[in-house]
Short mmCIF file of C-alpha atoms and ligand atoms in Angstrom, two decimals:
data_model
loop_
_atom_site.label_atom_id
_atom_site.label_comp_id
_atom_site.label_asym_id
_atom_site.label_seq_id
_atom_site.Cartn_x
_atom_site.Cartn_y
_atom_site.Cartn_z
CA UNK Z 218 187.94 158.84 77.43
CA UNK Z 219 191.39 159.31 78.93
CA UNK Z 220 194.24 157.60 77.12
CA UNK Z 221 197.81 156.74 78.10
CA UNK Z 222 200.24 156.35 75.20
CA UNK Z 223 203.48 154.40 75.70
CA UNK Z 224 206.48 155.24 73.50
CA UNK Z 225 208.70 158.09 72.35
CA UNK Z 226 209.21 157.76 68.59
CA UNK Z 227 207.81 159.27 65.42
CA UNK Z 228 205.23 156.48 65.39
CA UNK Z 229 203.92 157.58 68.77
CA UNK Z 230 203.93 161.24 67.73
CA UNK Z 231 201.70 160.29 64.78
CA UNK Z 232 199.39 158.29 67.10
CA UNK Z 233 199.26 161.18 69.59
CA UNK Z 234 198.53 163.71 66.83
CA UNK Z 235 195.68 161.57 65.50
CA UNK Z 236 194.26 160.67 68.93
CA UNK Z 237 194.27 164.35 69.87
CA UNK Z 238 191.82 165.01 67.00
CA UNK Z 239 189.26 162.61 68.48
CA UNK Z 240 186.09 164.25 69.81
CA UNK Z 241 185.94 161.36 72.30
CA UNK Z 242 189.31 162.14 73.85
CA UNK Z 243 189.15 163.75 77.29
CA UNK Z 244 192.85 163.69 78.10
CA UNK Z 245 196.00 162.19 76.61
CA UNK Z 246 199.07 161.27 78.65
CA UNK Z 247 202.34 159.89 77.32
CA UNK Z 248 205.45 158.15 78.65
CA UNK Z 249 208.32 158.49 77.92
CA UNK Z 250 207.13 160.87 75.13
CA UNK Z 251 209.11 163.48 73.18
CA UNK Z 252 208.66 167.21 72.46
CA UNK Z 253 206.41 166.49 69.46
CA UNK Z 254 204.20 164.12 71.45
CA UNK Z 255 203.98 166.68 74.24
CA UNK Z 256 202.34 169.12 71.82
CA UNK Z 257 199.31 166.83 72.14
CA UNK Z 258 199.78 164.95 75.43
CA UNK Z 259 200.69 165.60 79.03
CA UNK Z 260 203.84 163.89 80.33
CA UNK Z 261 202.79 160.94 82.51
CA UNK Z 262 206.15 161.01 84.29
CA UNK Z 263 206.34 157.24 84.69
CA UNK Z 264 208.78 154.61 83.46
CA UNK Z 265 206.96 152.13 81.17
CA UNK Z 266 209.30 149.33 82.36
CA UNK Z 267 207.86 149.78 85.85
CA UNK Z 268 204.60 147.90 85.33
CA UNK Z 269 203.31 148.60 88.84
CA UNK Z 270 203.81 152.32 88.28
CA UNK Z 271 201.89 152.15 84.99
CA UNK Z 272 198.97 150.35 86.68
CA UNK Z 273 198.96 152.84 89.56
CA UNK Z 274 198.96 155.79 87.12
CA UNK Z 275 196.09 154.30 85.10
CA UNK Z 276 193.98 153.81 88.23
CA UNK Z 277 194.83 157.19 89.68
CA UNK Z 278 193.92 159.11 86.50
CA UNK Z 279 190.97 156.93 85.47
CA UNK Z 280 192.58 156.00 82.13
CA UNK Z 281 190.15 154.13 79.84
CA UNK Z 282 192.68 152.88 77.28
CA UNK Z 283 196.43 152.27 77.21
CA UNK Z 284 198.02 152.34 73.74
CA UNK Z 285 201.40 150.63 73.52
CA UNK Z 286 203.47 151.85 70.55
CA UNK Z 287 206.74 149.85 70.48
CA UNK Z 288 207.33 146.10 70.65
CA UNK Z 289 209.71 146.00 73.62
CA UNK Z 290 207.07 146.72 76.31
CA UNK Z 291 204.77 144.15 74.66
CA UNK Z 292 207.44 141.45 74.64
CA UNK Z 293 208.09 142.41 78.29
CA UNK Z 294 204.43 141.67 79.12
CA UNK Z 295 203.05 145.16 79.81
CA UNK Z 296 199.74 144.32 78.06
CA UNK Z 297 199.36 141.16 80.18
CA UNK Z 298 199.82 143.10 83.42
CA UNK Z 299 197.22 145.68 82.35
CA UNK Z 300 194.70 143.06 81.16
CA UNK Z 301 195.02 141.21 84.44
CA UNK Z 302 193.81 144.45 86.07
CA UNK Z 303 190.89 144.70 83.60
CA UNK Z 304 192.42 147.73 81.91
CA UNK Z 305 191.71 148.06 78.17
CA UNK Z 306 195.01 147.93 76.31
CA UNK Z 307 195.91 148.21 72.64
CA UNK Z 308 198.68 145.66 72.09
CA UNK Z 309 199.14 141.89 72.26
CA UNK Z 310 200.09 139.67 75.18
CA UNK Z 311 203.74 138.61 75.55
CA UNK Z 312 202.80 135.17 74.23
CA UNK Z 313 201.12 136.58 71.12
CA UNK Z 314 204.00 139.03 70.67
CA UNK Z 315 206.18 136.01 69.89
CA UNK Z 316 204.92 136.54 66.33
CA UNK Z 317 207.49 139.33 66.27
CA UNK Z 318 209.84 138.10 69.00
CA UNK Z 319 210.61 134.70 67.46
CA UNK Z 320 210.88 134.05 63.73
CA UNK Z 321 210.85 130.30 64.42
CA UNK Z 322 207.57 130.60 66.33
CA UNK Z 323 205.96 132.43 63.40
CA UNK Z 324 207.26 129.91 60.88
CA UNK Z 325 205.79 127.06 62.95
CA UNK Z 326 202.39 128.84 63.06
CA UNK Z 327 202.58 129.27 59.27
CA UNK Z 328 203.37 125.58 58.77
CA UNK Z 329 200.61 124.41 61.10
CA UNK Z 330 197.90 126.67 59.65
CA UNK Z 331 198.90 126.55 55.98
CA UNK Z 332 199.94 130.17 55.71
CA UNK Z 333 202.05 130.81 52.59
CA UNK Z 334 205.68 131.61 53.48
CA UNK Z 335 209.15 130.51 52.35
CA UNK Z 336 210.13 126.91 53.15
CA UNK Z 337 212.37 126.84 56.25
CA UNK Z 338 214.22 124.92 58.94
CA UNK Z 339 215.15 125.95 62.50
CA UNK Z 340 218.64 125.23 63.88
CA UNK Z 341 220.44 125.49 67.19
CA UNK Z 342 223.62 123.96 65.75
CA UNK Z 343 225.90 125.67 63.22
CA UNK Z 344 227.08 122.53 61.43
CA UNK Z 345 223.54 121.28 60.85
CA UNK Z 346 222.52 124.71 59.55
CA UNK Z 347 225.49 124.76 57.17
CA UNK Z 348 224.71 121.28 55.89
CA UNK Z 349 221.14 122.38 55.13
CA UNK Z 350 222.33 125.53 53.36
CA UNK Z 351 224.80 123.51 51.23
CA UNK Z 352 222.00 121.14 50.31
CA UNK Z 353 219.57 123.97 49.39
CA UNK Z 354 222.09 126.24 47.64
CA UNK Z 355 221.96 130.04 47.19
CA UNK Z 356 220.19 132.42 47.07
CA UNK Z 357 218.97 131.67 50.59
CA UNK Z 358 218.07 133.67 53.69
CA UNK Z 359 219.66 133.29 57.15
CA UNK Z 360 217.88 134.84 60.14
CA UNK Z 361 218.68 135.13 63.83
CA UNK Z 362 215.57 133.85 65.61
CA UNK Z 363 215.06 136.69 68.09
CA UNK Z 364 214.82 140.49 68.06
CA UNK Z 365 218.05 141.84 66.54
CA UNK Z 366 217.06 145.45 65.85
CA UNK Z 367 216.47 144.64 62.17
CA UNK Z 368 220.06 143.47 61.72
CA UNK Z 369 219.64 139.72 62.13
CA UNK Z 370 218.65 138.91 58.52
CA UNK Z 371 221.09 138.05 55.72
CA UNK Z 372 219.71 137.64 52.23
CA UNK Z 373 222.63 135.58 50.91
CA UNK Z 374 223.09 135.60 47.15
CA UNK Z 375 226.05 133.17 47.43
CA UNK Z 376 226.70 130.06 49.49
CA UNK Z 377 229.74 131.71 51.14
CA UNK Z 378 227.62 134.64 52.37
CA UNK Z 379 225.10 132.21 53.85
CA UNK Z 380 227.80 130.17 55.61
CA UNK Z 381 229.38 133.37 56.98
CA UNK Z 382 225.97 134.55 58.26
CA UNK Z 383 225.50 131.27 60.13
CA UNK Z 384 228.95 131.65 61.74
CA UNK Z 385 228.10 135.24 62.66
CA UNK Z 386 224.81 134.26 64.37
CA UNK Z 387 226.23 131.34 66.32
CA UNK Z 388 229.38 133.38 67.02
CA UNK Z 389 227.25 135.65 69.22
CA UNK Z 390 226.92 138.71 66.93
CA UNK Z 391 223.25 139.07 67.98
CA UNK Z 392 223.59 137.74 71.53
CA UNK Z 393 220.69 135.59 72.70
CA UNK Z 394 218.68 136.47 69.57
CA UNK Z 395 221.14 134.40 67.51
CA UNK Z 396 221.12 131.29 69.71
CA UNK Z 397 218.68 129.84 67.20
CA UNK Z 398 218.83 130.37 63.45
CA UNK Z 399 216.08 130.10 60.85
CA UNK Z 400 217.16 129.28 57.30
CA UNK Z 401 214.54 130.19 54.75
CA UNK Z 402 213.98 129.98 51.01
CA UNK Z 403 214.64 133.19 49.07
CA UNK Z 404 211.37 134.78 47.90
CA UNK Z 405 211.47 136.79 44.71
CA UNK Z 406 208.98 139.61 44.14
CA UNK Z 407 207.94 143.07 45.33
CA UNK Z 408 207.71 143.77 49.05
CA UNK Z 409 204.81 145.50 50.75
CA UNK Z 410 203.69 146.12 54.31
CA UNK Z 411 200.10 145.50 55.29
CA UNK Z 412 198.48 146.67 58.52
CA UNK Z 413 195.45 144.91 60.02
CA UNK Z 414 193.74 145.35 63.39
CA UNK Z 415 192.67 142.21 65.24
CA UNK Z 416 190.76 141.89 68.50
CA UNK Z 417 191.58 138.18 68.79
CA UNK Z 418 188.62 137.13 66.71
CA UNK Z 419 187.73 139.78 64.12
CA UNK Z 420 189.96 141.55 61.64
CA UNK Z 421 189.85 145.05 60.21
CA UNK Z 422 192.20 145.74 57.30
CA UNK Z 423 193.78 149.17 57.61
CA UNK Z 424 196.13 150.15 54.81
CA UNK Z 425 199.34 149.27 52.99
CA UNK Z 426 202.74 150.93 52.81
CA UNK Z 427 206.21 150.56 51.40
CA UNK Z 428 209.31 151.53 53.31
CA UNK Z 429 212.97 152.14 52.49
CA UNK Z 430 215.21 150.14 54.80
CA UNK Z 431 218.65 151.01 53.38
CA UNK Z 432 220.39 154.18 54.51
CA UNK Z 433 221.49 155.36 51.07
CA UNK Z 434 219.87 156.58 47.87
CA UNK Z 435 219.09 153.83 45.37
CA UNK Z 436 218.61 151.37 48.28
CA UNK Z 437 222.33 151.12 49.05
CA UNK Z 438 224.29 150.85 52.30
CA UNK Z 439 223.37 149.23 55.60
CA UNK Z 440 219.85 148.50 56.83
CA UNK Z 441 218.14 150.96 59.16
CA UNK Z 442 214.85 151.12 61.03
CA UNK Z 443 213.44 152.81 57.91
CA UNK Z 444 214.44 156.00 56.08
CA UNK Z 445 211.05 156.83 54.60
CA UNK Z 446 207.73 155.35 53.57
CA UNK Z 447 204.65 155.94 51.51
CA UNK Z 448 201.10 154.65 51.54
CA UNK Z 449 199.35 153.01 49.79
CA UNK Z 450 201.66 150.38 48.27
CA UNK Z 451 200.67 150.20 44.57
CA UNK Z 452 201.37 146.44 44.41
CA UNK Z 453 198.61 145.85 47.00
CA UNK Z 454 195.59 146.08 44.74
CA UNK Z 455 192.14 145.47 46.31
CA UNK Z 456 192.26 141.89 44.98
CA UNK Z 457 195.68 141.31 46.54
CA UNK Z 458 194.45 142.74 49.86
CA UNK Z 459 191.47 140.39 49.79
CA UNK Z 460 193.70 137.41 49.05
CA UNK Z 461 196.14 138.36 51.82
CA UNK Z 462 193.28 138.61 54.32
CA UNK Z 463 191.96 135.19 53.33
CA UNK Z 464 195.25 133.31 52.92
CA UNK Z 465 197.44 134.93 55.58
CA UNK Z 466 195.68 137.16 58.13
CA UNK Z 467 192.50 135.19 58.85
CA UNK Z 468 194.32 131.85 59.30
CA UNK Z 469 196.78 133.58 61.63
CA UNK Z 470 193.97 135.00 63.79
CA UNK Z 471 192.22 131.62 63.91
CA UNK Z 472 195.51 129.80 64.54
CA UNK Z 473 196.60 132.07 67.38
CA UNK Z 474 193.17 131.70 69.01
CA UNK Z 475 193.38 127.91 68.64
CA UNK Z 476 196.84 127.98 70.26
CA UNK Z 477 195.32 129.72 73.30
CA UNK Z 478 197.07 133.02 72.62
CA UNK Z 479 194.54 135.18 70.75
CA UNK Z 480 196.16 138.14 69.02
CA UNK Z 481 194.85 141.56 70.01
CA UNK Z 482 196.52 144.57 68.45
CA UNK Z 483 197.89 145.45 65.04
CA UNK Z 484 199.46 142.99 62.64
CA UNK Z 485 202.22 144.56 60.60
CA UNK Z 486 202.69 141.89 57.94
CA UNK Z 487 205.81 142.07 55.79
CA UNK Z 488 204.78 140.50 52.50
CA UNK Z 489 206.54 139.41 49.35
CA UNK Z 490 204.22 139.51 46.36
CA UNK Z 491 205.62 136.63 44.35
CA UNK Z 492 204.48 135.05 41.10
CA UNK Z 493 202.42 132.65 43.26
CA UNK Z 494 200.74 135.46 45.21
CA UNK Z 495 201.34 137.01 48.64
CA UNK Z 496 203.76 135.21 50.96
CA UNK Z 497 204.55 136.16 54.53
CA UNK Z 498 208.10 137.35 55.25
CA UNK Z 499 207.50 138.34 58.84
CA UNK Z 500 205.04 139.71 61.35
CA UNK Z 501 205.57 142.67 63.61
CA UNK Z 502 203.05 143.20 66.38
CA UNK Z 503 202.98 147.02 66.36
CA UNK Z 504 202.67 149.81 63.86
CA UNK Z 505 205.71 150.35 61.63
CA UNK Z 506 207.89 153.37 62.19
CA UNK Z 507 207.79 155.42 59.89
CA UNK Z 508 204.88 153.56 58.21
CA UNK Z 509 202.51 154.65 60.99
CA UNK Z 510 203.19 158.30 60.13
CA UNK Z 511 201.83 157.89 56.59
CA UNK Z 512 198.96 155.67 57.75
CA UNK Z 513 197.77 158.22 60.33
CA UNK Z 514 198.07 160.99 57.73
CA UNK Z 515 195.76 159.05 55.39
CA UNK Z 516 193.24 157.90 58.02
CA UNK Z 517 189.98 159.83 57.76
CA UNK Z 518 188.19 158.07 60.62
CA UNK Z 519 188.60 158.77 64.31
CA UNK Z 520 191.50 156.58 65.56
CA UNK Z 521 190.34 156.29 69.16
CA UNK Z 522 187.25 154.07 68.57
CA UNK Z 523 189.34 151.81 66.31
CA UNK Z 524 191.99 151.22 68.97
CA UNK Z 525 189.36 150.87 71.71
CA UNK Z 526 187.37 148.32 69.68
CA UNK Z 527 190.59 146.36 69.10
CA UNK Z 528 191.27 146.33 72.82
CA UNK Z 529 187.74 145.33 73.81
CA UNK Z 530 186.83 142.66 71.24
CA UNK Z 531 184.33 144.81 69.34
CA UNK Z 532 186.17 145.32 66.07
CA UNK Z 533 183.17 143.97 64.13
CA UNK Z 534 181.31 147.16 65.09
CA UNK Z 535 183.69 149.72 63.55
CA UNK Z 536 185.08 150.58 60.13
CA UNK Z 537 187.89 152.74 58.83
CA UNK Z 538 187.84 155.31 56.04
CA UNK Z 539 190.89 156.56 54.21
CA UNK Z 540 191.86 159.50 52.06
CA UNK Z 541 192.43 158.19 48.54
CA UNK Z 542 195.55 160.22 47.86
CA UNK Z 543 198.99 158.98 48.91
CA UNK Z 544 201.08 160.19 51.82
CA UNK Z 545 204.86 160.07 51.98
CA UNK Z 546 207.34 160.61 54.79
CA UNK Z 547 211.06 161.36 54.66
CA UNK Z 548 213.13 160.43 57.71
CA UNK Z 549 215.79 162.93 58.75
CA UNK Z 550 218.53 161.22 60.72
CA UNK Z 551 221.71 162.27 62.54
CA UNK Z 552 224.82 162.06 60.33
CA UNK Z 553 226.49 158.70 60.97
CA UNK Z 554 223.23 156.77 61.52
CA UNK Z 555 222.82 153.75 61.54
CA UNK Z 556 226.38 153.82 62.96
CA UNK Z 557 227.45 156.17 65.75
CA UNK Z 558 226.44 159.83 65.67
CA UNK Z 559 226.76 163.01 67.74
CA UNK Z 560 224.00 163.73 70.23
CA UNK Z 561 222.40 166.99 71.29
CA UNK Z 562 223.03 168.74 67.97
CA UNK Z 563 220.77 171.81 67.62
CA UNK Z 564 217.81 171.98 65.24
CA UNK Z 565 217.49 175.72 64.86
CA UNK Z 566 214.49 176.03 62.53
CA UNK Z 567 211.49 174.00 61.43
CA UNK Z 568 209.34 175.32 58.56
CA UNK Z 569 205.68 176.17 58.99
CA UNK Z 570 203.41 173.38 57.74
CA UNK Z 571 200.16 173.68 55.82
CA UNK Z 572 197.23 171.33 55.26
CA UNK Z 573 198.37 167.76 54.63
CA UNK Z 574 201.88 168.50 55.90
CA UNK Z 575 203.31 167.48 59.25
CA UNK Z 576 206.76 167.10 60.80
CA UNK Z 577 206.69 164.31 63.37
CA UNK Z 578 209.34 164.15 66.07
CA UNK Z 579 211.28 160.96 66.81
CA UNK Z 580 214.65 161.38 68.57
CA UNK Z 581 214.33 164.99 69.71
CA UNK Z 582 214.52 166.71 73.08
CA UNK Z 583 214.28 170.24 74.44
CA UNK Z 584 217.47 171.40 76.18
CA UNK Z 585 217.18 174.84 77.77
CA UNK Z 586 214.44 175.72 75.33
CA UNK Z 587 216.48 174.60 72.30
CA UNK Z 588 215.26 171.68 70.17
CA UNK Z 589 218.11 169.16 69.83
CA UNK Z 590 218.55 165.80 68.12
CA UNK Z 591 219.12 162.98 70.58
CA UNK Z 592 218.52 159.90 68.46
CA UNK Z 593 219.47 158.30 65.15
CA UNK Z 594 216.15 158.92 63.42
CA UNK Z 595 215.02 162.38 64.43
CA UNK Z 596 212.29 163.96 62.26
CA UNK Z 597 209.68 162.46 59.91
CA UNK Z 598 208.75 165.00 57.29
CA UNK Z 599 205.34 164.00 55.97
CA UNK Z 600 203.10 165.29 53.18
CA UNK Z 601 200.12 164.23 51.12
CA UNK Z 602 199.55 164.83 47.41
CA UNK Z 603 197.34 163.89 44.51
CA UNK Z 604 200.20 161.62 43.39
CA UNK Z 605 203.25 160.14 45.12
CA UNK Z 606 205.38 162.53 43.06
CA UNK Z 607 203.47 165.50 44.45
CA UNK Z 608 203.61 164.21 48.04
CA UNK Z 609 207.35 163.68 47.56
CA UNK Z 610 207.93 167.20 46.25
CA UNK Z 611 205.97 168.72 49.13
CA UNK Z 612 207.85 166.65 51.72
CA UNK Z 613 211.26 167.59 50.29
CA UNK Z 614 210.26 171.28 50.13
CA UNK Z 615 209.68 171.04 53.90
CA UNK Z 616 212.98 169.16 54.38
CA UNK Z 617 214.76 172.04 52.66
CA UNK Z 618 213.30 174.44 55.23
CA UNK Z 619 214.77 172.56 58.19
CA UNK Z 620 217.90 174.10 59.73
CA UNK Z 621 219.86 171.24 61.28
CA UNK Z 622 223.55 171.00 60.34
CA UNK Z 623 223.99 167.45 61.62
CA UNK Z 624 220.96 166.02 59.81
CA UNK Z 625 220.69 164.09 56.56
CA UNK Z 626 218.04 162.21 54.62
CA UNK Z 627 217.65 160.10 51.50
CA UNK Z 628 216.61 162.20 48.51
CA UNK Z 629 214.76 159.42 46.66
CA UNK Z 630 211.95 158.27 48.97
CA UNK Z 631 209.10 156.91 46.86
CA UNK Z 632 211.24 156.38 43.75
CA UNK Z 633 209.62 153.10 42.76
CA UNK Z 634 206.10 154.51 43.00
CA UNK Z 635 207.10 157.71 41.21
CA UNK Z 636 208.65 155.67 38.37
CA UNK Z 637 205.45 153.64 38.19
CA UNK Z 638 203.36 156.83 37.97
CA UNK Z 639 205.56 158.13 35.16
CA UNK Z 640 205.65 154.92 33.11
P1 AMP T 1053 212.89 140.84 58.15
O1 AMP T 1053 213.71 141.40 59.28
O2 AMP T 1053 212.43 139.44 58.34
O3 AMP T 1053 211.85 141.82 57.67
O4 AMP T 1053 213.89 140.81 56.90
C1 AMP T 1053 214.52 141.99 56.47
C2 AMP T 1053 214.45 142.06 54.97
O5 AMP T 1053 215.11 140.93 54.40
C3 AMP T 1053 213.05 142.00 54.41
O6 AMP T 1053 212.42 143.23 54.42
C4 AMP T 1053 213.31 141.48 53.01
O7 AMP T 1053 213.75 142.55 52.17
C5 AMP T 1053 214.44 140.54 53.21
N1 AMP T 1053 213.96 139.16 53.35
C6 AMP T 1053 213.61 138.52 54.48
N2 AMP T 1053 213.21 137.26 54.22
C7 AMP T 1053 213.32 137.09 52.90
C8 AMP T 1053 213.08 135.99 52.01
N3 AMP T 1053 212.65 134.81 52.45
N4 AMP T 1053 213.31 136.18 50.69
C9 AMP T 1053 213.76 137.38 50.23
N5 AMP T 1053 214.01 138.43 51.00
C10 AMP T 1053 213.80 138.30 52.33
N1 LIG T 1054 209.99 150.50 59.45
C1 LIG T 1054 210.09 149.16 59.83
C2 LIG T 1054 209.67 148.85 61.19
O1 LIG T 1054 209.02 149.61 61.88
O2 LIG T 1054 209.98 147.75 61.63
#
């Protein structure tokens, strides 16, 4: 089968690397791609925002499956355009992508289908939101409704912080995304990410992960897209996975189907494991980045049939096997990230990698034959191990072999799991 992969991040490099290992793959194309992805795929040379060009490319090359990595093309309806042409596509419709695109939409689905999540209210008026927050008291969580690049959420430990967050949202800090605000009860517990494939009807649980959103060691500083991750998440025991499937994922699949917008693609459920059990914090409708990098490293099965079954409603006919040992990835970013940073800084050396080691590319480019950093998050240094501690040591040994003056990373990825192993 010929596959077209949409995206240009570390997540898509991991997908390309794994797809390239499939005995069923005939050819892999990617757009926009990056130098890491192009180690495994041919450049498609098309703009994914140009839906007509994507359709024309698929028909011209005889592509059997389109895999959409990021959320933006999904929210923009790329999967709908392809499905209308009877092209198999991995990724939800624009309507179903509202599970990521609108926090209020997701909360309403949770309420209607009895999915455990924090109590909430939606507001389009600042004064009403403030009155509710005063009534509920702190701690409380204030969220811009729409996509705000991970910056639209304030976990307010005091009433003043919550009131300021409401002013910020309605003051236009997040543009259109903040025109509506969701105020939600604070959930106390340990967070985990859970990935599940759905073809609209059936579900296939993949694996769990934990990420590190803050830029600094010890989980300090501003939020980022993710500075590192490991899989599996120790808090997600088999019993907890089973309960999450039954209480959260299966009702969501049934609910979305009943709403006339069946969900086809991957659920990336952000969970809080509270004293009451798993509660949903949020859904994303794509693989996590960098969570995908550790998932693909741990996946034993061929990825291509899993994505194809998801796209074609045959998920009940496939299964996924995983390596037992953990995988961990360290994100190397440009100095200054998540604020402003210099572009086109040279990466002069990457170390050789052995079995169970891989350096995925995110924001890189080749300029006159020289690898340069063009983005905020640039390299995802990934390793497996018998323990998280071992995977961590291997990943940091690789990090230390990278020659890139303008790069930095957290030095403590996996610290919670390592502490757990040592206790
Ligand atoms: P989100 O963008 O919805 O994933 O929120 C970003 C982060 O805010 C989450 O990863 C949690 O750490 C935190 N968060 C969101 N909602 C809640 C909540 N209801 N209670 C506690 N923490 C939350
Ligand atoms: N690493 C978090 C995300 O992909 O949203």
